[in-house]
Coordinates of C-alpha atoms and ligand atoms in Angstrom, one line a residue:
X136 CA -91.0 67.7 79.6
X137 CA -91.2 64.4 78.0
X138 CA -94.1 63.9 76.3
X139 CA -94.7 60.6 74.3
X140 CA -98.3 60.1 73.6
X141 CA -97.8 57.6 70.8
X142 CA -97.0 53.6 70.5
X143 CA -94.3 52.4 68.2
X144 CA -95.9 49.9 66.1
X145 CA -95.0 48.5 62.6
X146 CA -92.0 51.0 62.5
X147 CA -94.0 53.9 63.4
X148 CA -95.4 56.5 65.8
X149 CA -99.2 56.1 66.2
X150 CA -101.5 57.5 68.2
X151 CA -103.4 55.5 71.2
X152 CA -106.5 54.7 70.6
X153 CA -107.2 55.0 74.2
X154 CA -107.5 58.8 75.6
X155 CA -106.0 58.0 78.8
X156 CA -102.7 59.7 80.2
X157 CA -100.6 59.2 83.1
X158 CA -97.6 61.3 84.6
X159 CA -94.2 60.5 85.0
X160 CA -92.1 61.4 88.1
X161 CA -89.2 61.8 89.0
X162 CA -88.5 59.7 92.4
X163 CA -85.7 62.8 93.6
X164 CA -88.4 65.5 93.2
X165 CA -91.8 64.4 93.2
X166 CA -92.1 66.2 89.8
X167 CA -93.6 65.0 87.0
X168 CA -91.1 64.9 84.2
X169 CA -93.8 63.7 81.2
X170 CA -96.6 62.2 80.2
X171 CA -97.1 58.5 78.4
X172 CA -100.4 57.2 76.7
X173 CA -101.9 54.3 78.4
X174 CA -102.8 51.4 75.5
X175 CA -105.5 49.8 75.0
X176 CA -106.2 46.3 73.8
X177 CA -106.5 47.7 70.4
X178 CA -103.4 49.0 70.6
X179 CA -101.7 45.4 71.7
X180 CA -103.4 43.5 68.3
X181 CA -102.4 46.5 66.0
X182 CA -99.0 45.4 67.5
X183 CA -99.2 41.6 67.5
X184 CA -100.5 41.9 63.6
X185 CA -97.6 43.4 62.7
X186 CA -94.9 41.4 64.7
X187 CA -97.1 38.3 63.2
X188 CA -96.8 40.2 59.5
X189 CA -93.0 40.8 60.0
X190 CA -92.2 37.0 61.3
X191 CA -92.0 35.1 58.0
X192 CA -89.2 37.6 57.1
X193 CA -87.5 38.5 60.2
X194 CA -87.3 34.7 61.0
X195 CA -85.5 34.1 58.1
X196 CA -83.3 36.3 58.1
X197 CA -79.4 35.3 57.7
X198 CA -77.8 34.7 61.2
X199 CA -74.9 37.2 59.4
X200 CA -78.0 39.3 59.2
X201 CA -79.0 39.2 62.2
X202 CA -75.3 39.6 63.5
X203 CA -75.1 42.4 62.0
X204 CA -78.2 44.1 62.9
X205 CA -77.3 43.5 66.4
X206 CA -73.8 45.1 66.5
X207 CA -75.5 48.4 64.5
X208 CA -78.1 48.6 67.5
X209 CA -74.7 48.3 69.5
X210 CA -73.4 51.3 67.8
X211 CA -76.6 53.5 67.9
X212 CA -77.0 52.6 71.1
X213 CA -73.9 54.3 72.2
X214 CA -74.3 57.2 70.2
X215 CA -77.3 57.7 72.5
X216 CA -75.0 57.0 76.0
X217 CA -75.7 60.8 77.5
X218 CA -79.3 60.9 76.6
X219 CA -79.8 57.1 78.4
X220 CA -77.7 58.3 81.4
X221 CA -79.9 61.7 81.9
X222 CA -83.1 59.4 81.3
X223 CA -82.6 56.7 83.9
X224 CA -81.4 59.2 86.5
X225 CA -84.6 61.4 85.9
X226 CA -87.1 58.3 85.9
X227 CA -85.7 56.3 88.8
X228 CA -83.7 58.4 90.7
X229 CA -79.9 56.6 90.3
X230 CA -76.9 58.6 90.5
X231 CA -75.3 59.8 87.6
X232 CA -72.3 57.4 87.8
X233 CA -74.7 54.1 88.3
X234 CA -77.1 55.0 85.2
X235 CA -73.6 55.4 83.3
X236 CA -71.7 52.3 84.4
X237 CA -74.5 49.8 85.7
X238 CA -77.7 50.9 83.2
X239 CA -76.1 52.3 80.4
X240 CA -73.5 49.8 80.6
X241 CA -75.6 46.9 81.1
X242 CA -77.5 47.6 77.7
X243 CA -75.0 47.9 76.0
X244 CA -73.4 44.8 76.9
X245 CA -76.7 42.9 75.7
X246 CA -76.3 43.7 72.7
X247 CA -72.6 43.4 71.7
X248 CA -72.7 40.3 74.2
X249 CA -76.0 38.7 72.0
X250 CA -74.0 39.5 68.5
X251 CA -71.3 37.3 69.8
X252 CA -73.2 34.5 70.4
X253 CA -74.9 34.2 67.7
X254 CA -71.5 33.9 65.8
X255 CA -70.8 30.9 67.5
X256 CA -74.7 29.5 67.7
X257 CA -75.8 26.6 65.8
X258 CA -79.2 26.5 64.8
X259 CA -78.8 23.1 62.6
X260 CA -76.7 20.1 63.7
X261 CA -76.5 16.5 62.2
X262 CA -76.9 14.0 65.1
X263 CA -76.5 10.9 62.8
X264 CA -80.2 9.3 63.1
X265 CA -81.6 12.8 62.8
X266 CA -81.2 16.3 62.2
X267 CA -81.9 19.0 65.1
X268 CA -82.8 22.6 63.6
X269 CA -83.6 25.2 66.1
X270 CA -86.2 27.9 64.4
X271 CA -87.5 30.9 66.4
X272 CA -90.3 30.1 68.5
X273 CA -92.6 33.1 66.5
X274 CA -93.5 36.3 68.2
X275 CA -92.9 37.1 71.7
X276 CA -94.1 39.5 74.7
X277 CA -91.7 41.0 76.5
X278 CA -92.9 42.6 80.2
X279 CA -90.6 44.4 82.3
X280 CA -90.2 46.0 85.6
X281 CA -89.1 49.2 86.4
X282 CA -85.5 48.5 88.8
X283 CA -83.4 48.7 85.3
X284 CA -85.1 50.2 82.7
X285 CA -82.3 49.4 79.7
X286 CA -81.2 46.0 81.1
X287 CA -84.0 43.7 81.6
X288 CA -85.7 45.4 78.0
X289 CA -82.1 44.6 76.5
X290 CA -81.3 41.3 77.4
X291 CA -84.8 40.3 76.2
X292 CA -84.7 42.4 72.8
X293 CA -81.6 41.1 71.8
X294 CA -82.0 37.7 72.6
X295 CA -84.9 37.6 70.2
X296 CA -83.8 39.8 67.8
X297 CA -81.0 37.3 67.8
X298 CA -83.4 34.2 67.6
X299 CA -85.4 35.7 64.9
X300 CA -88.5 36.7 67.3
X301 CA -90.4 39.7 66.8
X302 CA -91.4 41.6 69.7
X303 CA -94.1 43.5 71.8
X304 CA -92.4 45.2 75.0
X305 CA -94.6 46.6 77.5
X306 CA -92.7 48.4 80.0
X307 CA -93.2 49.5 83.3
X308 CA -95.2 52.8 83.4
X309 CA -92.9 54.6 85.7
X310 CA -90.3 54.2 83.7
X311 CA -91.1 54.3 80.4
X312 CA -88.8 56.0 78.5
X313 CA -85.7 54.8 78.0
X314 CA -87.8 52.1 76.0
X315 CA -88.3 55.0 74.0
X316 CA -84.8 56.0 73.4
X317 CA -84.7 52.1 72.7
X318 CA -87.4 52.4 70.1
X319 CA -85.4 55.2 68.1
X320 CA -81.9 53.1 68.5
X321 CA -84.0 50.0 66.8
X322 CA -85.2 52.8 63.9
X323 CA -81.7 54.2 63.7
X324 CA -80.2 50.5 63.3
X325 CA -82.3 49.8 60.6
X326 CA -84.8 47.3 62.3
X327 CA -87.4 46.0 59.7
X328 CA -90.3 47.5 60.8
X329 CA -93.1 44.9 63.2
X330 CA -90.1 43.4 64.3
X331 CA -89.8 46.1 67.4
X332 CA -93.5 47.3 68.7
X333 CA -93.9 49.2 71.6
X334 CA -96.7 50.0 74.0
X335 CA -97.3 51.4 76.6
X336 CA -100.0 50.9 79.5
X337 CA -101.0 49.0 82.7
X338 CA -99.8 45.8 83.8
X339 CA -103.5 45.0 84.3
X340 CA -104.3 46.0 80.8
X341 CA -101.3 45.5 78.5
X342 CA -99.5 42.8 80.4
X343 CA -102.5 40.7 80.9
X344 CA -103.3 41.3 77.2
X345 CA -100.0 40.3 76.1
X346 CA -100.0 37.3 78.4
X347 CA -103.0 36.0 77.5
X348 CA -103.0 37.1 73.4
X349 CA -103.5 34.0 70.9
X350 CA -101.5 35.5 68.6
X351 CA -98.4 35.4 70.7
X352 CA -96.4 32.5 71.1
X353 CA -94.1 33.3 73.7
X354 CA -93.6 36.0 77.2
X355 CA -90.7 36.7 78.9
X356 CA -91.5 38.9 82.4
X357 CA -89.4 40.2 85.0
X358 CA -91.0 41.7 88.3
X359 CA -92.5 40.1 91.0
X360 CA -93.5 36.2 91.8
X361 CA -97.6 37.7 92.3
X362 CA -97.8 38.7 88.9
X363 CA -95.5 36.1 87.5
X364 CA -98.3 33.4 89.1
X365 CA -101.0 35.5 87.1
X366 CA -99.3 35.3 83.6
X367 CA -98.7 31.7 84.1
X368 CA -102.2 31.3 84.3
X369 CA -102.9 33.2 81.6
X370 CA -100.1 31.4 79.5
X371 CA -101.7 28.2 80.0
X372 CA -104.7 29.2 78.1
X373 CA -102.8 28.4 74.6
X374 CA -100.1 26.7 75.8
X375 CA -97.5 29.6 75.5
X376 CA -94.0 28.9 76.6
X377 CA -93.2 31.5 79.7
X378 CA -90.1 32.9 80.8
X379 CA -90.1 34.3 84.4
X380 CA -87.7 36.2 86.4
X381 CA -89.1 37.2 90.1
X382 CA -86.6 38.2 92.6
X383 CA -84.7 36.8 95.4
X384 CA -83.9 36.8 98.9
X385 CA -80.2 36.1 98.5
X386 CA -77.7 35.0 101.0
X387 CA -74.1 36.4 101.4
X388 CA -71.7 33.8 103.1
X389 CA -68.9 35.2 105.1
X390 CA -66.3 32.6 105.5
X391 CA -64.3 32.7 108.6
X392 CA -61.4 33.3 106.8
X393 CA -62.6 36.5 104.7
X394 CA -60.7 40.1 105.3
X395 CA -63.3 41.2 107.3
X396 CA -63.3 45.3 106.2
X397 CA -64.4 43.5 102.4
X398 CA -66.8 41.7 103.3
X399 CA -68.5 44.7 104.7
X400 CA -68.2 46.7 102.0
X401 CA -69.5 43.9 99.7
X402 CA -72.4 44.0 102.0
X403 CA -73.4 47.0 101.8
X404 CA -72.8 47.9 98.5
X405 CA -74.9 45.1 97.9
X406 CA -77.8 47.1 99.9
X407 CA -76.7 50.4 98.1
X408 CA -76.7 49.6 94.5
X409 CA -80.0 51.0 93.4
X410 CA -81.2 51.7 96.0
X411 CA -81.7 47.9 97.3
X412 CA -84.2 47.5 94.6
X413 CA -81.7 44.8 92.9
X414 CA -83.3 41.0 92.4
X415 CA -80.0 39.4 93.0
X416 CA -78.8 41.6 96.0
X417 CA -77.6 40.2 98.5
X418 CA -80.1 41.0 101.5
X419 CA -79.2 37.9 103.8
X420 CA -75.6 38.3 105.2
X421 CA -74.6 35.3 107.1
X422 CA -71.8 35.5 109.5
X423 CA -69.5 32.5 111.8
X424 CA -70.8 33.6 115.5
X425 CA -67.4 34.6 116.8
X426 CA -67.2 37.6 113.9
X427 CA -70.5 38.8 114.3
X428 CA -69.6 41.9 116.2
X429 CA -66.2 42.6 114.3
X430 CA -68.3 42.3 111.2
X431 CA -71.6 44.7 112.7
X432 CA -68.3 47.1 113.7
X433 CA -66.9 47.3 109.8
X434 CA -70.1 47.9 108.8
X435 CA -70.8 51.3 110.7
X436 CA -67.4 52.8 109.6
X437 CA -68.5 51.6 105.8
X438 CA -72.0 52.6 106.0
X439 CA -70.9 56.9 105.9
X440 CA -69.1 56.3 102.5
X441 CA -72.3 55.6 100.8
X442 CA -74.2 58.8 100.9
X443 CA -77.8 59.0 99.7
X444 CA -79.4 62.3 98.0
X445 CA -79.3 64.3 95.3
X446 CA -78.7 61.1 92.2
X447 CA -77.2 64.5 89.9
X448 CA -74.9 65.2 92.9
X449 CA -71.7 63.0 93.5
X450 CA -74.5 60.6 95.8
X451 CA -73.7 57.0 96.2
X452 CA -77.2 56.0 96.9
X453 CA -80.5 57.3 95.5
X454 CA -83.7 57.4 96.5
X455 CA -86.7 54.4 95.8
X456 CA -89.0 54.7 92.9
X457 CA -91.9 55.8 93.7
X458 CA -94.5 56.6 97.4
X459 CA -95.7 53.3 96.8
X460 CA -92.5 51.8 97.4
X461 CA -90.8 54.0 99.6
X462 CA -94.2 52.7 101.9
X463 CA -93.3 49.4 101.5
X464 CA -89.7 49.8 102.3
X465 CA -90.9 51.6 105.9
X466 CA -93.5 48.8 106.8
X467 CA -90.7 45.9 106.5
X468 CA -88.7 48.3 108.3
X469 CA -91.0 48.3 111.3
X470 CA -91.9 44.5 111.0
X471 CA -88.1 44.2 112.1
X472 CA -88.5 46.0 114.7
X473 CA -91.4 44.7 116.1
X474 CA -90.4 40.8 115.5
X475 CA -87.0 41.8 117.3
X476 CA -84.3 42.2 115.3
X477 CA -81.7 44.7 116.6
X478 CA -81.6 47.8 114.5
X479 CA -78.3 48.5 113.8
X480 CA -78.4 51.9 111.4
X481 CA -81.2 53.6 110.2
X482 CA -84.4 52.4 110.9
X483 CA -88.0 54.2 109.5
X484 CA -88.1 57.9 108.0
X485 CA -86.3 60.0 105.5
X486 CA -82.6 60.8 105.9
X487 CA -81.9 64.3 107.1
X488 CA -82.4 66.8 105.3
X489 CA -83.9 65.5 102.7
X490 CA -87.8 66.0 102.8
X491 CA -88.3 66.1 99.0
X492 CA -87.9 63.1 97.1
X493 CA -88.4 59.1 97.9
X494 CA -85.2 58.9 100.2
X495 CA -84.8 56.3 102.8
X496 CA -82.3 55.4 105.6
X497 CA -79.6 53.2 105.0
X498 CA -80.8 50.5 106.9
X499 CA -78.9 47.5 109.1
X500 CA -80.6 44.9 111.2
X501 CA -78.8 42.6 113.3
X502 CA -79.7 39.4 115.2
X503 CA -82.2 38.4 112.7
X504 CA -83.5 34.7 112.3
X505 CA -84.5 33.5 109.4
X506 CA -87.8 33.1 109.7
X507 CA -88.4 37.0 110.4
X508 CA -90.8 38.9 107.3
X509 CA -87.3 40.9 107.0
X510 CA -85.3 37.6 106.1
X511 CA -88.1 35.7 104.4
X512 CA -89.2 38.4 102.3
X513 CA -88.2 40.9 99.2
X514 CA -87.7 44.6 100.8
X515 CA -86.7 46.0 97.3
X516 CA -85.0 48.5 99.4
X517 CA -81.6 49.7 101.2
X518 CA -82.1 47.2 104.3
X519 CA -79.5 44.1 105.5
X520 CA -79.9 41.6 107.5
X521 CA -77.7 40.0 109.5
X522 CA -77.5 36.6 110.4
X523 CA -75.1 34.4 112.4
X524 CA -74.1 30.7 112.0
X525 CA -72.4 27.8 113.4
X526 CA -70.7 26.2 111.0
X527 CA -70.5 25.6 106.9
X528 CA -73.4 23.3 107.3
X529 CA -75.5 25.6 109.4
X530 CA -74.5 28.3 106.5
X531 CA -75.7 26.1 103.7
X532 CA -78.8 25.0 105.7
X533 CA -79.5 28.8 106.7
X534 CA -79.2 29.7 102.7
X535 CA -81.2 27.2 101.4
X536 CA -84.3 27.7 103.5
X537 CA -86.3 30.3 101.5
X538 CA -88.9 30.0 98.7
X539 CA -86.3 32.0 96.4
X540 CA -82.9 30.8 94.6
X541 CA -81.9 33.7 92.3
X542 CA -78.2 34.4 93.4
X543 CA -75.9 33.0 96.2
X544 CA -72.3 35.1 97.4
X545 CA -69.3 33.8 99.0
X546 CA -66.4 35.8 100.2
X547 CA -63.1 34.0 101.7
X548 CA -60.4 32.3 101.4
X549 CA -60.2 28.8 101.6
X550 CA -61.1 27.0 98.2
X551 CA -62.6 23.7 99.9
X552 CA -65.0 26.0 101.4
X553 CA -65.5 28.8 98.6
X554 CA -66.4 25.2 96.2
X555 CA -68.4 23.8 98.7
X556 CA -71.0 27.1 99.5
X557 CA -70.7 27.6 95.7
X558 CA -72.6 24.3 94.6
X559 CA -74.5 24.0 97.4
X560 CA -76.2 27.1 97.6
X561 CA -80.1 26.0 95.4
X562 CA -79.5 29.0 93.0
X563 CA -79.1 30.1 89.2
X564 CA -76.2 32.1 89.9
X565 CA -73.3 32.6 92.4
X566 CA -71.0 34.8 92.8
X567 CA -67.6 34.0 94.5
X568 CA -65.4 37.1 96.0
X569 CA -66.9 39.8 94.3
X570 CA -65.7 37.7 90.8
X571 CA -66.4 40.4 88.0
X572 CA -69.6 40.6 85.7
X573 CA -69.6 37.9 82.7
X574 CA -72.6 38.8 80.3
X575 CA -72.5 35.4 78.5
X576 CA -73.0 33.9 81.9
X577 CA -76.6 32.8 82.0
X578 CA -78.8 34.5 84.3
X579 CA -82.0 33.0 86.0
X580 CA -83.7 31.5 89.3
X581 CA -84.4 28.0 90.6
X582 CA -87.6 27.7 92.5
X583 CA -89.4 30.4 93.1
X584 CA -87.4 32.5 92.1
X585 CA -88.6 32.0 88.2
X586 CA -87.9 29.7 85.1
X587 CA -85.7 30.0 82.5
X588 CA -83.0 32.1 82.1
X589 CA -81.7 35.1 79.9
X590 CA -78.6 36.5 78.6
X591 CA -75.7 35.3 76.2
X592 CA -76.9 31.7 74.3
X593 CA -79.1 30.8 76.8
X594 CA -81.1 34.0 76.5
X595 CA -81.3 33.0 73.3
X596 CA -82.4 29.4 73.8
X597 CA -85.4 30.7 75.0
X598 CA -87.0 32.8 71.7
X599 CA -86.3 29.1 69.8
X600 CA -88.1 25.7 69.1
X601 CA -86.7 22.0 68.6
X602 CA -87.5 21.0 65.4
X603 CA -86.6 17.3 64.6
X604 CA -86.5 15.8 61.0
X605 CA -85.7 12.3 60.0
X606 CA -84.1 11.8 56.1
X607 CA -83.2 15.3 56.0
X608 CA -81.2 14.8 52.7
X609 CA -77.3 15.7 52.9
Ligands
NAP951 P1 -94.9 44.1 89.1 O1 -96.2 44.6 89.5 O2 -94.6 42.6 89.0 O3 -94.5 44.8 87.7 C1 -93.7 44.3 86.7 C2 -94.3 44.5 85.4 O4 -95.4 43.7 85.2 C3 -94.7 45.9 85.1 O5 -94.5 46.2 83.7 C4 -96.2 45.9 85.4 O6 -96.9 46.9 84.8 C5 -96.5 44.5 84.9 N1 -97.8 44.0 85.4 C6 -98.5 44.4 86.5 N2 -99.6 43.6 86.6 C7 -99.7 42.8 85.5 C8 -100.6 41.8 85.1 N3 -101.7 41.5 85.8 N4 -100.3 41.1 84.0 C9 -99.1 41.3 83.3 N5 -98.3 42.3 83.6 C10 -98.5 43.0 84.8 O7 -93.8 44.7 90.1 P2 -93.9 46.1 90.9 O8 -95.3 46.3 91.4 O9 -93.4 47.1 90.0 O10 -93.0 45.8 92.1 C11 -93.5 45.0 93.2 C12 -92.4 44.1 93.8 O11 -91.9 43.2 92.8 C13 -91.1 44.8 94.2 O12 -91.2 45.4 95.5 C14 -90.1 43.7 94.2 O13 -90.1 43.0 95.3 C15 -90.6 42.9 93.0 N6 -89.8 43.2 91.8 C16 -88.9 42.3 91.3 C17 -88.2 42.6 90.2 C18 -87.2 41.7 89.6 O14 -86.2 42.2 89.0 N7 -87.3 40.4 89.7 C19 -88.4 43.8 89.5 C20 -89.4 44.7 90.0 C21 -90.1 44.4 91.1 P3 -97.1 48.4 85.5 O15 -96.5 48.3 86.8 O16 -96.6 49.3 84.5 O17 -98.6 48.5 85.6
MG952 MG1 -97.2 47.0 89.7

């Protein structure tokens, strides 16, 4: 049993002082695998004072300092690799091998990737009629989903440790405690103390606090566009800066050129990494007419190579986090159905054998227009759809018309085309032929899909202020 009844606040454990509880389970056996407190407003300005008490320092600090902090929070952190891998599979259900090499992995990578560069970041530069100083933009709220419990918390933490922002991380309650294994890294690395505060709680209560606290300047959120609207609002009370990141509704291009078997597998592992529940997977897959059924073929004989089950057997797929959204995931389902798409695989129910646990098909609709819930919408769950197109232009047009522009994919051959999907496609980040992961590359949405993006030196762009002064002597 995990049981972590206390906040992490000025560099140390305290007790809520809220009396209320909530239970942790684990999505592969409906168990409850510990307890967390829930905070209470309280508990958020305990935290804010002592983020505001620790900013004079921490913003300060040398950028050698800060380097340096950041690559010791890379070495703790690995230290801690098996406990982080045995955490995120017990919270949210992902197989062994994708909390090692995708959550594990992706923290990590924050980290070293946010030392780096801050090496090569210039916070002063002489611009002739003036001098441009970047200074940290004071002390920040960081609220995050529960899809990838170490990455989006990482990306954020070290971008600000790396500005100089102190932090208050809320994290989602069904996943709260790799945060917590974060929390010990931070002490481990030597983290002045208020410049890491933890608490955990409700969106309703701690996230709205923290989105609508005067004594914080800025919030960076990931999770969906409903609650993203809501801390906006909030935001504009004092005229906080707001980073969002909401999800997508991505499309995958086939060219009519691409090896065919590829593109399938592409496809699906697309649908199978985490269980769907992925912001930038690609859940649109847009094929020329004349391959359609060659393609819908490759992706039956694919489909049995990722299994789903048991995340601490040798499973591909896991199951989805919680009732809530394994509900979700079967009502989309049947809206596919019943506005005519052509179910392919799967379709509503658990997978054999396996009654226990949040499992879901493996699902594959075919025939879908674009204007079905299923294309229009985020399942957050293992479900493609396919649809067909006439030509490049059709396949641009086809990609383009959704509220969302997280991530864009294009698999083929022909360079023209590759270039000409790539920067036409309304997105914040595209992927060409499976091209492998960058971590300074910056990550973020255009419309709906959010504002602002994170990772490497534009992660940490967005923990900073312009500062302009004129006759700065030389
Ligand atoms: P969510 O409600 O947006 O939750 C994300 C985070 O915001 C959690 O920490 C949540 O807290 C908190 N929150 C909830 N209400 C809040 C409020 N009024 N003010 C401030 N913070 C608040 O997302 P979800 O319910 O977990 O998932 C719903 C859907 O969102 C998914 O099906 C998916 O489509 C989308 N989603 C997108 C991403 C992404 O990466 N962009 C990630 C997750 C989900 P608690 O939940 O702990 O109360
Ligand atoms: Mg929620």
């Amino acid at each position: 049993m995990r049981n972590y009844l206390k906040h992490y606040i000025n560099g140390e454990w305290v007790e809520s002082t809220g009396s209320d509880v909530e239970e942790v389970i684990n999505p592969a056996t409906e168990e409850v695998i510990g307890k967390i407190s829930l905070g209470t407003k309280e508990d958020l300005d305990k935290a804010v004072k002592a983020a505001r008490e620790a900013f004079p320092s921490f913003s300060t600090m040398s950028k050698d300092d800060r380097v340096k902090m950041l690559e010791r929070i890379a070495e703790e952190y690995e230290k801690r690799k098996d406990d982080i891998i045995e955490t995120i599979t017990d919270e949210l259900g992902s197989p062994l091998a994708v909390s090692e090499k995708v959550h594990f992995m992706m923290g990590y990578n924050h980290f070293s990737q946010a030392a780096e560069s801050l090496k090569e970041f210039s916070f002063m530069e002489d611009m002739g009629g003036h001098t441009r100083v970047k200074e940290s933009v004071g002390v920040s709220g960081l609220i995050t989903p529960w899809n990838f419990p170490t990455n989006q918390t990482s990306t954020k933490i070290a971008s600000a440790f790396a500005a100089g922002s102190p932090v208050i991380l809320k994290p989602a309650e069904v996943t709260p405690f790799a945060a917590i294994i974060l929390a010990e890294i931070f002490e481990a690395a030597g983290v002045p103390k208020g410049v890491f505060n933890l608490v955990n709680g409700k969106g309703d209560v701690i996230g709205d606090g923290i989105s609508s606290h005067p004594g914080i300047d800025f919030v960076s959120f990931t999770g969906s566009g409903r609650v993203g609207k809501k801390i906006m609002q909030n935001a504009s009370e004092s005229i906080k800066n707001v980073a969002l990141e909401l999800g997508g509704k991505s499309p995958l291009v086939v060219l009519e050129d691409a090896d065919i078997e590829q593109a399938a597998r592409t496809a699906v592992n697309h649908i199978a990494t985490n269980t769907g529940q992925v912001c930038s997977a690609a859940t649109r897959i847009l094929i020329p007419n004349s391959m359609k059924e060659a393609f819908e073929e490759e992706v039956l004989k694919v489909l049995p190579e990722f299994t789903v089950g048991d995340p601490r057997q040798d499973n591909k797929v896991g199951p989805l986090i919680s009732k809530k959204q394994w509900n979700t995931v079967q009502s989309y389902i049947e809206k596919g159905v019943e506005e005519g798409a052509t179910l392919l695989a799967g379709g509503t129910g658990k997978p054999e054998g396996l009654d226990k646990g949040y499992y879901t098909k493996m699902t594959v609709f075919s025939d879908v227009k674009n204007d079905m819930t299923i294309a229009e919408e985020e399942i957050f769950g293992p479900v493609m759809s396919i649809l067909t197109y006439e030509d490049l232009d059709d396949a641009i047009r086809i990609s383009n018309d959704t509220e969302y522009g997280l991530a864009g994919y294009v698999v083929g051959e022909d360079k023209e085309a590759l270039r000409k999907v790539a920067t036409s496609i309304r997105a914040g980040r595209i992927k060409v032929n499976d091209a492998e992961a960058d971590f300074a590359a910056p990550f973020g949405g255009f419309k709906q899909s959010g504002i602002g993006r994170e990772w490497g030196d534009h992660g940490i762009e967005e923990y900073l202020e312009t500062k302009t002064i004129l006759g700065y002597p030389s």
